[in-house]
């Protein structure tokens, strides 16, 4: 940490992310790190279109992310058509920001491109039938997408991931012409934030609850989560949501598979979509 | 794109990533985007230790990434002990960079923390038994890790993901004390690149093969892949590897499940590790 200005900026960003009581002692700091620390998911967008070429910039950085053995098992579909976005929103718990944002990106876990290579060469690519290949494709897509998020935010744009894209994967596949061996694994809204929707940075668990040295440990966990429940309770109150603790929200969300909104069928749907998941 | 200097920098970076013949027309450009575009995975490290606090910086940006419904279903384990790194390398196809790098991060898809919350509250978290929850945890881990990669590179450090961490998940779990409901989903070497190991930026598929507008399409695919095969063939020759095309490498890698190095067992191993994958 070089200057006292940087130290102040870092402490301010860490206080927002962890709360005053849980600021970790960090090392390096720079503008890129400041950008990453300041991430917020935004769920309301102005209708303003993106500058020409923004999509291609996001795709270029997405492709620059690491990909397992350079197999590049992911694709992205840019959706800008209002009717298509409305249909995706309707299938994704009516999240209005999908319709609002000028650019909706569908990230695709894609085993089909390499399968087509095999078919053209009359070579059976048996490894694509394994669970491992689906996982590689999903992780490839996530690494690519996160680069796109970082670049979007560096350009003054906002984003939010849409996991609800997995609520009705067959509908999404039909809508976007996805072939067998692909899954629209998540969506990403991209656009200019409606300023009324820009919240504080959301606090996360204390670093000691997530980062371990040498071995996983749970000794301090209850106390750390109790601290975080206080922090998130206060955050929730400030935003006039409710005074639910984080623990309460997690228990509520995960105790009832109905909250999966159809994603409890994902494994069998993936089989129907051509992923054998051996 | 503002100045002609920026235009030149952008074109240079795009030429490295796509080859001269496949440069896409992009929009925005800045230092962060330049950093993302210049990513290279590095497989040889100097022994120099990292500055104090670097790990905590990487953890802070990793925690700042989006996480599905704020459930934070991932953890990270920092491995610096030489003997532990040697054991991980031995279980990961003897990749020497795992032993060389001063910091090896294990990213953990972690359903166990929330399971413990449920147990403490005497509440069954049935949703954790679904395939969806494993996928959420793996994607959470990937988004977090990619932020750490971006921050590391912004600090002059290099990285490489280690998918081979999944070759022997039970061994890794035992070594690092991972509880049921967790998977060391991939590793990440972090350190100062051995300058002799710094290659060119690796070319990727032409943007038109990966980025689609409105609907998935394969019309141009064969030609685009043929172009890329030429580009990657030349890249391989320049680096004295071989003159394999990309297609040839993909076919070779995916046609024989023995190349999965044990990862063909992943689904059943995950069951044994407490993931029901319903």
Coordinates of C-alpha atoms in Angstrom, one line a residue:
Chain A
X1 CA 0.0 0.0 0.0
X2 CA 1.7 3.2 -1.1
X3 CA 0.1 6.5 -0.3
X4 CA -2.2 7.4 2.5
X5 CA -4.8 8.3 -0.1
X6 CA -4.8 4.7 -1.4
X7 CA -5.0 3.4 2.2
X8 CA -8.1 5.6 2.8
X9 CA -9.7 4.4 -0.4
X10 CA -9.0 0.8 0.4
X11 CA -10.3 1.1 3.9
X12 CA -13.4 2.8 2.7
X13 CA -14.1 0.1 0.1
X14 CA -13.4 -2.7 2.6
X15 CA -15.7 -1.2 5.2
X16 CA -18.5 -1.2 2.7
X17 CA -17.9 -4.8 1.7
X18 CA -17.3 -6.2 5.2
X19 CA -18.7 -3.7 7.7
X20 CA -16.5 -1.6 10.0
X21 CA -16.0 -4.4 12.4
X22 CA -14.6 -7.0 10.0
X23 CA -12.1 -5.0 7.8
X24 CA -9.3 -7.4 6.7
X25 CA -5.7 -6.2 6.5
X26 CA -4.9 -6.3 2.8
X27 CA -1.8 -5.7 0.7
X28 CA -2.0 -4.4 -2.9
X29 CA -4.5 -1.8 -4.1
X30 CA -5.0 -0.1 -7.4
X31 CA -7.8 1.2 -9.7
X32 CA -8.7 -2.2 -11.0
X33 CA -9.0 -3.6 -7.5
X34 CA -11.1 -0.6 -6.5
X35 CA -13.4 -1.4 -9.4
X36 CA -13.8 -5.1 -8.4
X37 CA -14.4 -4.2 -4.8
X38 CA -17.2 -1.8 -5.7
X39 CA -19.3 -4.3 -7.7
X40 CA -23.1 -4.1 -7.2
X41 CA -25.7 -6.1 -9.0
X42 CA -28.3 -3.7 -10.5
X43 CA -31.9 -4.6 -11.1
X44 CA -33.2 -1.5 -12.9
X45 CA -32.0 0.0 -16.1
X46 CA -32.4 3.1 -18.3
X47 CA -33.5 2.3 -21.8
X48 CA -30.4 4.0 -23.3
X49 CA -28.7 1.8 -25.9
X50 CA -25.1 0.9 -25.5
X51 CA -22.4 2.5 -27.6
X52 CA -21.6 0.7 -30.9
X53 CA -19.0 -2.0 -30.4
X54 CA -19.6 -2.5 -26.7
X55 CA -20.9 -6.0 -27.3
X56 CA -17.8 -6.9 -29.3
X57 CA -15.6 -5.5 -26.5
X58 CA -17.4 -7.6 -23.9
X59 CA -17.0 -10.7 -26.1
X60 CA -13.3 -10.1 -26.6
X61 CA -12.6 -9.9 -22.9
X62 CA -14.8 -12.9 -22.3
X63 CA -12.8 -14.9 -24.8
X64 CA -9.6 -13.7 -23.2
X65 CA -10.5 -15.5 -19.9
X66 CA -8.8 -18.9 -19.3
X67 CA -10.7 -21.9 -20.7
X68 CA -10.0 -25.5 -19.8
X69 CA -7.3 -27.0 -22.1
X70 CA -8.3 -24.2 -24.6
X71 CA -11.4 -26.3 -25.5
X72 CA -13.5 -23.1 -25.4
X73 CA -16.7 -25.0 -24.4
X74 CA -18.9 -21.9 -24.1
X75 CA -20.8 -19.5 -26.3
X76 CA -22.8 -16.3 -25.8
X77 CA -26.0 -15.1 -27.4
X78 CA -26.7 -11.3 -27.5
X79 CA -30.4 -10.6 -27.1
X80 CA -31.6 -7.1 -27.9
X81 CA -35.0 -7.8 -29.4
X82 CA -37.7 -6.6 -27.0
X83 CA -40.1 -9.4 -27.7
X84 CA -37.4 -12.1 -27.1
X85 CA -36.3 -10.4 -23.8
X86 CA -40.0 -10.2 -22.7
X87 CA -40.3 -14.0 -23.3
X88 CA -37.1 -14.7 -21.4
X89 CA -38.3 -12.5 -18.5
X90 CA -41.7 -14.3 -18.5
X91 CA -39.8 -17.6 -18.1
X92 CA -37.5 -16.1 -15.4
X93 CA -39.9 -15.1 -12.6
X94 CA -40.9 -11.9 -14.5
X95 CA -37.7 -10.1 -13.6
X96 CA -38.4 -6.7 -15.2
X97 CA -34.7 -5.8 -15.6
X98 CA -34.4 -8.4 -18.3
X99 CA -36.9 -6.4 -20.4
X100 CA -35.4 -3.1 -19.4
X101 CA -31.7 -3.7 -20.1
X102 CA -30.6 -2.8 -23.7
X103 CA -28.4 -6.0 -23.9
X104 CA -29.2 -9.4 -22.4
X105 CA -26.4 -11.9 -22.7
X106 CA -27.1 -15.6 -22.5
X107 CA -24.0 -17.5 -21.5
X108 CA -24.1 -21.0 -22.9
X109 CA -22.3 -24.1 -21.6
X110 CA -21.5 -25.5 -25.0
X111 CA -20.4 -29.1 -25.6
X112 CA -22.0 -29.0 -29.1
X113 CA -19.3 -27.2 -31.0
X114 CA -16.7 -29.7 -30.2
X115 CA -19.2 -32.5 -30.8
X116 CA -19.8 -31.1 -34.3
X117 CA -16.0 -31.2 -34.8
X118 CA -16.0 -34.9 -33.9
X119 CA -19.0 -35.7 -36.1
X120 CA -17.3 -34.0 -39.1
X121 CA -14.2 -36.1 -38.5
X122 CA -16.3 -39.3 -37.8
X123 CA -14.7 -39.5 -34.4
X124 CA -16.7 -40.2 -31.3
X125 CA -15.9 -37.8 -28.6
X126 CA -16.7 -40.1 -25.7
X127 CA -15.4 -37.7 -23.0
X128 CA -18.2 -35.2 -23.8
X129 CA -20.7 -37.7 -22.2
X130 CA -19.2 -37.3 -18.8
X131 CA -20.3 -35.0 -15.9
X132 CA -16.8 -33.5 -16.0
X133 CA -17.4 -32.1 -19.5
X134 CA -20.6 -30.4 -18.5
X135 CA -18.8 -28.9 -15.4
X136 CA -15.9 -27.7 -17.6
X137 CA -18.4 -26.0 -20.0
X138 CA -20.2 -24.3 -17.1
X139 CA -17.0 -23.1 -15.5
X140 CA -15.7 -21.9 -18.9
X141 CA -18.9 -19.9 -19.3
X142 CA -18.6 -18.4 -15.8
X143 CA -15.0 -17.3 -16.2
X144 CA -15.8 -15.7 -19.5
X145 CA -18.9 -13.9 -18.1
X146 CA -17.0 -12.5 -15.1
X147 CA -14.5 -10.9 -17.4
X148 CA -17.4 -9.3 -19.3
X149 CA -18.8 -8.0 -16.0
X150 CA -15.5 -6.4 -15.1
X151 CA -15.1 -4.8 -18.5
X152 CA -18.8 -3.6 -18.5
X153 CA -18.3 -2.0 -15.1
X154 CA -15.0 -0.4 -16.2
X155 CA -17.1 1.3 -19.0
X156 CA -19.6 2.7 -16.5
X157 CA -22.2 0.0 -17.3
X158 CA -24.0 -2.2 -14.7
X159 CA -24.9 -5.9 -14.8
X160 CA -26.9 -8.5 -12.9
X161 CA -26.6 -12.3 -13.4
X162 CA -29.8 -14.2 -14.0
X163 CA -29.7 -17.7 -12.6
X164 CA -33.5 -18.0 -13.3
X165 CA -32.5 -18.6 -16.9
X166 CA -32.3 -22.3 -15.7
X167 CA -35.9 -22.3 -14.6
X168 CA -37.1 -23.4 -18.0
X169 CA -34.0 -24.5 -20.0
X170 CA -36.0 -26.2 -22.8
X171 CA -38.1 -23.1 -23.5
X172 CA -34.9 -21.0 -23.6
X173 CA -33.2 -23.5 -25.9
X174 CA -36.2 -23.4 -28.3
X175 CA -36.4 -19.6 -28.2
X176 CA -32.7 -19.2 -29.0
X177 CA -32.2 -22.1 -31.3
X178 CA -29.8 -23.9 -28.9
X179 CA -28.6 -27.3 -30.2
X180 CA -28.3 -30.5 -28.2
X181 CA -25.4 -30.5 -25.9
X182 CA -25.8 -26.8 -24.8
X183 CA -27.4 -25.2 -21.8
X184 CA -28.2 -21.5 -21.4
X185 CA -26.5 -21.7 -18.0
X186 CA -27.2 -18.1 -16.8
X187 CA -28.1 -14.7 -18.3
X188 CA -26.5 -11.3 -17.7
X189 CA -28.3 -8.0 -18.0
X190 CA -26.1 -5.2 -19.3
X191 CA -27.0 -1.5 -19.3
X192 CA -26.9 1.9 -17.6
X193 CA -28.2 1.7 -14.1
X194 CA -31.4 3.6 -13.2
X195 CA -29.8 5.8 -10.6
X196 CA -32.7 5.2 -8.2
X197 CA -31.8 1.5 -8.2
X198 CA -28.1 2.0 -7.1
X199 CA -27.9 0.6 -3.7
X200 CA -25.0 0.4 -1.3
X201 CA -22.3 -2.3 -1.8
X202 CA -23.7 -5.5 -0.3
X203 CA -21.7 -6.8 2.7
X204 CA -20.3 -10.3 2.5
X205 CA -19.4 -12.8 5.2
X206 CA -16.2 -11.9 7.2
X207 CA -13.2 -13.0 5.3
X208 CA -12.3 -15.6 8.0
X209 CA -15.5 -17.5 7.2
X210 CA -14.5 -18.1 3.6
X211 CA -10.7 -17.9 3.4
X212 CA -8.8 -20.7 5.2
X213 CA -5.1 -21.3 5.6
X214 CA -3.9 -24.8 4.8
X215 CA -7.0 -26.6 6.0
X216 CA -10.7 -25.9 6.0
X217 CA -12.0 -24.9 9.5
X218 CA -15.2 -24.2 11.2
X219 CA -14.0 -23.2 14.7
X220 CA -14.9 -19.5 14.5
X221 CA -17.8 -20.0 12.1
X222 CA -20.8 -19.4 14.4
X223 CA -19.4 -16.2 15.8
X224 CA -18.5 -14.9 12.4
X225 CA -21.9 -15.7 11.0
X226 CA -23.6 -14.0 14.0
X227 CA -21.6 -10.9 13.3
X228 CA -22.6 -11.0 9.7
X229 CA -26.2 -11.5 10.5
X230 CA -26.1 -8.2 12.4
X231 CA -24.4 -6.5 9.6
X232 CA -26.9 -7.8 7.0
X233 CA -29.8 -7.1 9.2
X234 CA -28.8 -3.5 9.4
X235 CA -28.2 -3.4 5.7
X236 CA -31.7 -4.8 5.0
X237 CA -33.3 -2.3 7.3
X238 CA -31.5 0.6 5.6
X239 CA -32.9 -0.5 2.3
X240 CA -36.5 -0.9 3.7
X241 CA -36.7 -4.5 2.8
X242 CA -37.0 -6.4 6.0
X243 CA -34.9 -7.2 9.0
X244 CA -34.3 -10.8 8.0
X245 CA -30.8 -12.0 8.9
X246 CA -28.6 -13.6 6.3
X247 CA -29.0 -17.0 8.1
X248 CA -32.8 -16.6 8.0
X249 CA -32.8 -15.9 4.3
X250 CA -30.6 -18.9 3.6
X251 CA -32.7 -21.2 5.7
X252 CA -35.9 -19.9 4.0
X253 CA -34.5 -20.2 0.5
X254 CA -32.9 -23.6 0.8
X255 CA -35.5 -25.4 3.0
X256 CA -38.2 -25.6 0.3
X257 CA -37.3 -27.0 -3.1
X258 CA -40.3 -25.0 -4.5
X259 CA -38.1 -22.0 -4.3
X260 CA -36.0 -23.6 -7.0
X261 CA -38.7 -22.6 -9.4
X262 CA -38.3 -25.6 -11.6
X263 CA -34.6 -26.0 -11.2
X264 CA -35.3 -29.1 -9.1
X265 CA -35.8 -30.8 -12.5
X266 CA -32.4 -29.6 -13.9
X267 CA -30.6 -32.9 -13.9
X268 CA -33.3 -34.8 -15.8
X269 CA -33.8 -31.8 -18.2
X270 CA -30.0 -31.8 -18.9
X271 CA -30.3 -35.5 -19.9
X272 CA -33.1 -34.6 -22.3
X273 CA -30.9 -31.8 -23.7
X274 CA -28.1 -34.2 -24.6
X275 CA -25.9 -34.1 -21.6
X276 CA -25.4 -37.7 -20.4
X277 CA -23.6 -36.6 -17.2
X278 CA -22.0 -40.0 -16.8
Chain B
X1 CA -12.7 4.7 -28.9
X2 CA -11.1 8.1 -28.1
X3 CA -7.6 8.7 -29.1
X4 CA -5.6 7.1 -32.0
X5 CA -3.2 5.8 -29.3
X6 CA -6.0 3.8 -27.7
X7 CA -7.1 2.6 -31.2
X8 CA -3.6 1.3 -31.8
X9 CA -3.4 -0.4 -28.4
X10 CA -6.8 -2.0 -28.9
X11 CA -5.9 -3.2 -32.4
X12 CA -2.6 -4.6 -31.2
X13 CA -4.3 -6.5 -28.4
X14 CA -7.1 -7.8 -30.6
X15 CA -4.6 -9.0 -33.3
X16 CA -2.8 -11.0 -30.6
X17 CA -6.0 -12.6 -29.4
X18 CA -7.7 -13.3 -32.7
X19 CA -4.9 -13.1 -35.3
X20 CA -4.6 -10.3 -37.9
X21 CA -7.3 -11.8 -40.1
X22 CA -10.1 -12.0 -37.5
X23 CA -9.9 -8.7 -35.6
X24 CA -13.4 -7.7 -34.5
X25 CA -14.6 -4.1 -34.5
X26 CA -15.0 -3.2 -30.9
X27 CA -16.2 -0.1 -29.0
X28 CA -15.0 0.8 -25.5
X29 CA -11.4 0.5 -24.5
X30 CA -9.5 1.4 -21.3
X31 CA -6.7 0.1 -19.1
X32 CA -8.9 -2.5 -17.4
X33 CA -9.9 -3.9 -20.7
X34 CA -6.3 -3.9 -21.9
X35 CA -5.4 -6.0 -18.8
X36 CA -8.2 -8.5 -19.4
X37 CA -7.3 -8.9 -23.1
X38 CA -3.6 -9.5 -22.3
X39 CA -4.3 -12.6 -20.0
X40 CA -1.9 -15.5 -20.3
X41 CA -1.9 -18.6 -18.2
X42 CA 1.7 -19.1 -16.8
X43 CA 3.1 -22.5 -16.0
X44 CA 6.5 -21.6 -14.4
X45 CA 7.1 -19.3 -11.4
X46 CA 10.0 -17.7 -9.6
X47 CA 10.1 -18.7 -5.9
X48 CA 9.7 -15.1 -4.7
X49 CA 7.1 -14.8 -2.0
X50 CA 4.1 -12.5 -2.4
X51 CA 3.9 -9.1 -0.6
X52 CA 2.1 -9.3 2.8
X53 CA -1.6 -8.9 2.4
X54 CA -1.8 -10.0 -1.2
X55 CA -3.8 -13.1 -0.3
X56 CA -6.3 -10.9 1.6
X57 CA -6.6 -8.5 -1.3
X58 CA -7.4 -11.5 -3.6
X59 CA -9.9 -12.8 -1.2
X60 CA -11.6 -9.4 -0.9
X61 CA -12.1 -9.1 -4.6
X62 CA -13.2 -12.7 -4.9
X63 CA -15.9 -12.1 -2.3
X64 CA -16.9 -9.0 -4.2
X65 CA -18.0 -11.0 -7.2
X66 CA -21.7 -11.7 -7.6
X67 CA -23.0 -14.8 -5.8
X68 CA -26.3 -16.5 -6.4
X69 CA -28.9 -15.0 -4.1
X70 CA -26.1 -13.9 -1.8
X71 CA -25.8 -17.6 -0.6
X72 CA -22.0 -17.4 -0.9
X73 CA -21.6 -21.2 -1.6
X74 CA -17.9 -21.2 -2.0
X75 CA -14.7 -21.0 0.0
X76 CA -11.0 -20.8 -0.7
X77 CA -8.0 -22.4 0.9
X78 CA -4.6 -20.8 0.7
X79 CA -1.9 -23.4 0.4
X80 CA 1.7 -22.2 1.0
X81 CA 3.2 -25.2 2.7
X82 CA 5.8 -26.8 0.3
X83 CA 4.9 -30.4 1.4
X84 CA 1.2 -29.9 0.8
X85 CA 1.8 -28.3 -2.6
X86 CA 4.0 -31.2 -3.5
X87 CA 1.2 -33.7 -2.6
X88 CA -1.3 -31.7 -4.6
X89 CA 1.0 -31.6 -7.6
X90 CA 1.6 -35.4 -7.3
X91 CA -2.2 -35.9 -7.5
X92 CA -2.5 -33.4 -10.4
X93 CA -0.4 -35.0 -13.1
X94 CA 2.8 -33.7 -11.5
X95 CA 2.3 -30.1 -12.7
X96 CA 5.5 -28.6 -11.4
X97 CA 4.1 -25.0 -11.2
X98 CA 1.9 -26.1 -8.3
X99 CA 5.1 -26.7 -6.3
X100 CA 6.8 -23.6 -7.7
X101 CA 4.2 -21.0 -7.1
X102 CA 4.4 -19.3 -3.7
X103 CA 0.6 -19.3 -3.3
X104 CA -1.7 -22.1 -4.4
X105 CA -5.4 -21.3 -4.0
X106 CA -8.0 -24.1 -3.8
X107 CA -11.4 -22.9 -4.8
X108 CA -14.1 -24.9 -3.1
X109 CA -17.7 -25.4 -4.2
X110 CA -19.2 -25.3 -0.7
X111 CA -22.7 -26.5 0.2
X112 CA -21.5 -27.4 3.7
X113 CA -21.5 -24.0 5.3
X114 CA -25.2 -23.5 4.6
X115 CA -25.8 -27.1 5.6
X116 CA -24.3 -26.4 9.0
X117 CA -26.6 -23.4 9.3
X118 CA -29.5 -25.7 8.7
X119 CA -28.3 -28.3 11.2
X120 CA -27.8 -25.7 13.9
X121 CA -31.4 -24.5 13.3
X122 CA -32.7 -28.1 13.1
X123 CA -34.0 -27.2 9.6
X124 CA -33.5 -29.6 6.7
X125 CA -32.2 -27.7 3.7
X126 CA -33.6 -30.0 1.1
X127 CA -32.6 -27.8 -1.8
X128 CA -28.9 -28.5 -1.2
X129 CA -29.5 -32.1 -2.4
X130 CA -30.3 -31.0 -5.9
X131 CA -27.9 -30.8 -8.9
X132 CA -28.8 -27.1 -9.1
X133 CA -27.1 -26.4 -5.8
X134 CA -23.9 -28.1 -6.8
X135 CA -24.0 -26.0 -10.0
X136 CA -24.6 -22.8 -8.1
X137 CA -21.7 -23.5 -5.8
X138 CA -19.3 -24.3 -8.7
X139 CA -20.4 -21.1 -10.6
X140 CA -20.1 -19.0 -7.4
X141 CA -16.5 -20.3 -7.0
X142 CA -15.7 -19.6 -10.7
X143 CA -16.9 -16.0 -10.6
X144 CA -15.0 -15.4 -7.4
X145 CA -11.8 -17.0 -8.8
X146 CA -11.9 -14.9 -12.0
X147 CA -12.0 -11.7 -9.9
X148 CA -9.0 -12.9 -8.0
X149 CA -7.2 -13.6 -11.4
X150 CA -7.9 -10.1 -12.6
X151 CA -6.7 -8.5 -9.4
X152 CA -3.6 -10.7 -9.4
X153 CA -2.7 -9.7 -12.9
X154 CA -3.4 -6.0 -12.1
X155 CA -0.7 -6.4 -9.4
X156 CA 1.9 -7.8 -11.8
X157 CA 1.3 -11.4 -10.7
X158 CA 0.5 -14.4 -13.0
X159 CA -1.9 -17.3 -12.6
X160 CA -3.0 -20.6 -14.0
X161 CA -6.1 -22.6 -13.2
X162 CA -5.6 -26.2 -12.3
X163 CA -8.6 -28.4 -13.4
X164 CA -6.5 -31.5 -12.5
X165 CA -7.5 -30.8 -8.9
X166 CA -10.6 -32.8 -9.8
X167 CA -8.5 -35.9 -10.7
X168 CA -8.5 -37.2 -7.1
X169 CA -11.1 -35.2 -5.2
X170 CA -11.2 -37.5 -2.2
X171 CA -7.4 -37.3 -1.7
X172 CA -7.6 -33.4 -1.9
X173 CA -10.5 -33.4 0.5
X174 CA -8.6 -35.5 3.0
X175 CA -5.4 -33.4 2.6
X176 CA -7.2 -30.1 3.2
X177 CA -9.8 -31.2 5.7
X178 CA -12.7 -30.5 3.4
X179 CA -16.1 -31.5 5.0
X180 CA -18.9 -33.4 3.2
X181 CA -20.8 -31.2 0.7
X182 CA -17.7 -29.5 -0.6
X183 CA -15.5 -30.1 -3.6
X184 CA -12.1 -28.6 -4.4
X185 CA -13.5 -27.6 -7.8
X186 CA -10.2 -26.2 -9.2
X187 CA -6.9 -24.8 -8.1
X188 CA -5.1 -21.5 -9.0
X189 CA -1.4 -21.0 -9.0
X190 CA -0.4 -17.4 -8.1
X191 CA 3.1 -16.0 -8.3
X192 CA 5.7 -14.1 -10.3
X193 CA 6.1 -15.5 -13.8
X194 CA 9.5 -17.0 -14.6
X195 CA 10.2 -14.7 -17.5
X196 CA 11.3 -17.6 -19.7
X197 CA 7.8 -19.0 -19.5
X198 CA 6.0 -15.9 -20.7
X199 CA 4.5 -16.9 -24.0
X200 CA 2.5 -14.9 -26.5
X201 CA -1.2 -14.3 -25.8
X202 CA -3.0 -17.5 -27.0
X203 CA -5.3 -16.9 -30.0
X204 CA -9.0 -17.9 -29.5
X205 CA -11.7 -18.8 -32.0
X206 CA -12.9 -16.0 -34.2
X207 CA -15.6 -14.0 -32.4
X208 CA -18.3 -15.1 -34.9
X209 CA -17.8 -18.7 -33.8
X210 CA -18.7 -17.9 -30.2
X211 CA -20.9 -14.8 -30.2
X212 CA -24.3 -15.0 -31.7
X213 CA -27.0 -12.4 -32.3
X214 CA -30.5 -13.5 -31.2
X215 CA -30.1 -17.1 -32.1
X216 CA -27.4 -19.8 -32.0
X217 CA -26.0 -20.4 -35.5
X218 CA -23.5 -22.8 -37.2
X219 CA -23.6 -21.6 -40.8
X220 CA -20.1 -20.1 -40.9
X221 CA -18.6 -22.5 -38.3
X222 CA -16.6 -24.7 -40.5
X223 CA -14.8 -21.9 -42.2
X224 CA -14.2 -20.0 -39.0
X225 CA -12.7 -23.1 -37.4
X226 CA -10.5 -23.7 -40.5
X227 CA -9.2 -20.2 -40.1
X228 CA -8.5 -20.8 -36.5
X229 CA -6.8 -24.0 -37.1
X230 CA -4.3 -22.2 -39.3
X231 CA -3.8 -19.5 -36.7
X232 CA -3.3 -22.0 -33.9
X233 CA -1.1 -24.2 -36.1
X234 CA 1.2 -21.2 -36.6
X235 CA 1.1 -20.3 -32.9
X236 CA 2.1 -23.9 -32.0
X237 CA 5.0 -23.9 -34.4
X238 CA 6.3 -20.6 -33.1
X239 CA 6.4 -22.1 -29.7
X240 CA 8.2 -25.3 -30.8
X241 CA 5.4 -27.5 -29.6
X242 CA 4.0 -29.2 -32.6
X243 CA 1.9 -28.3 -35.6
X244 CA -1.3 -29.8 -34.3
X245 CA -4.3 -27.8 -35.3
X246 CA -6.9 -26.8 -32.6
X247 CA -9.4 -29.3 -34.1
X248 CA -6.8 -32.1 -33.9
X249 CA -6.1 -31.3 -30.3
X250 CA -9.8 -31.2 -29.3
X251 CA -10.4 -34.5 -31.1
X252 CA -7.4 -36.1 -29.5
X253 CA -8.3 -34.9 -26.0
X254 CA -12.0 -35.7 -26.0
X255 CA -12.0 -39.0 -27.9
X256 CA -10.4 -41.0 -25.1
X257 CA -11.9 -40.8 -21.6
X258 CA -8.5 -42.0 -20.3
X259 CA -7.4 -38.4 -20.9
X260 CA -9.9 -37.4 -18.1
X261 CA -7.2 -38.8 -15.7
X262 CA -9.8 -40.0 -13.2
X263 CA -12.4 -37.3 -13.8
X264 CA -14.5 -39.9 -15.6
X265 CA -15.4 -40.9 -12.0
X266 CA -16.4 -37.5 -10.9
X267 CA -20.2 -38.0 -10.7
X268 CA -20.0 -41.0 -8.4
X269 CA -17.2 -39.5 -6.3
X270 CA -19.4 -36.4 -5.8
X271 CA -22.2 -38.7 -4.5
X272 CA -19.7 -40.2 -2.1
X273 CA -18.7 -36.7 -1.0
X274 CA -22.2 -35.8 0.0
X275 CA -23.6 -34.2 -3.1
X276 CA -26.8 -36.0 -4.0
X277 CA -27.1 -34.3 -7.4
X278 CA -30.9 -35.0 -7.5

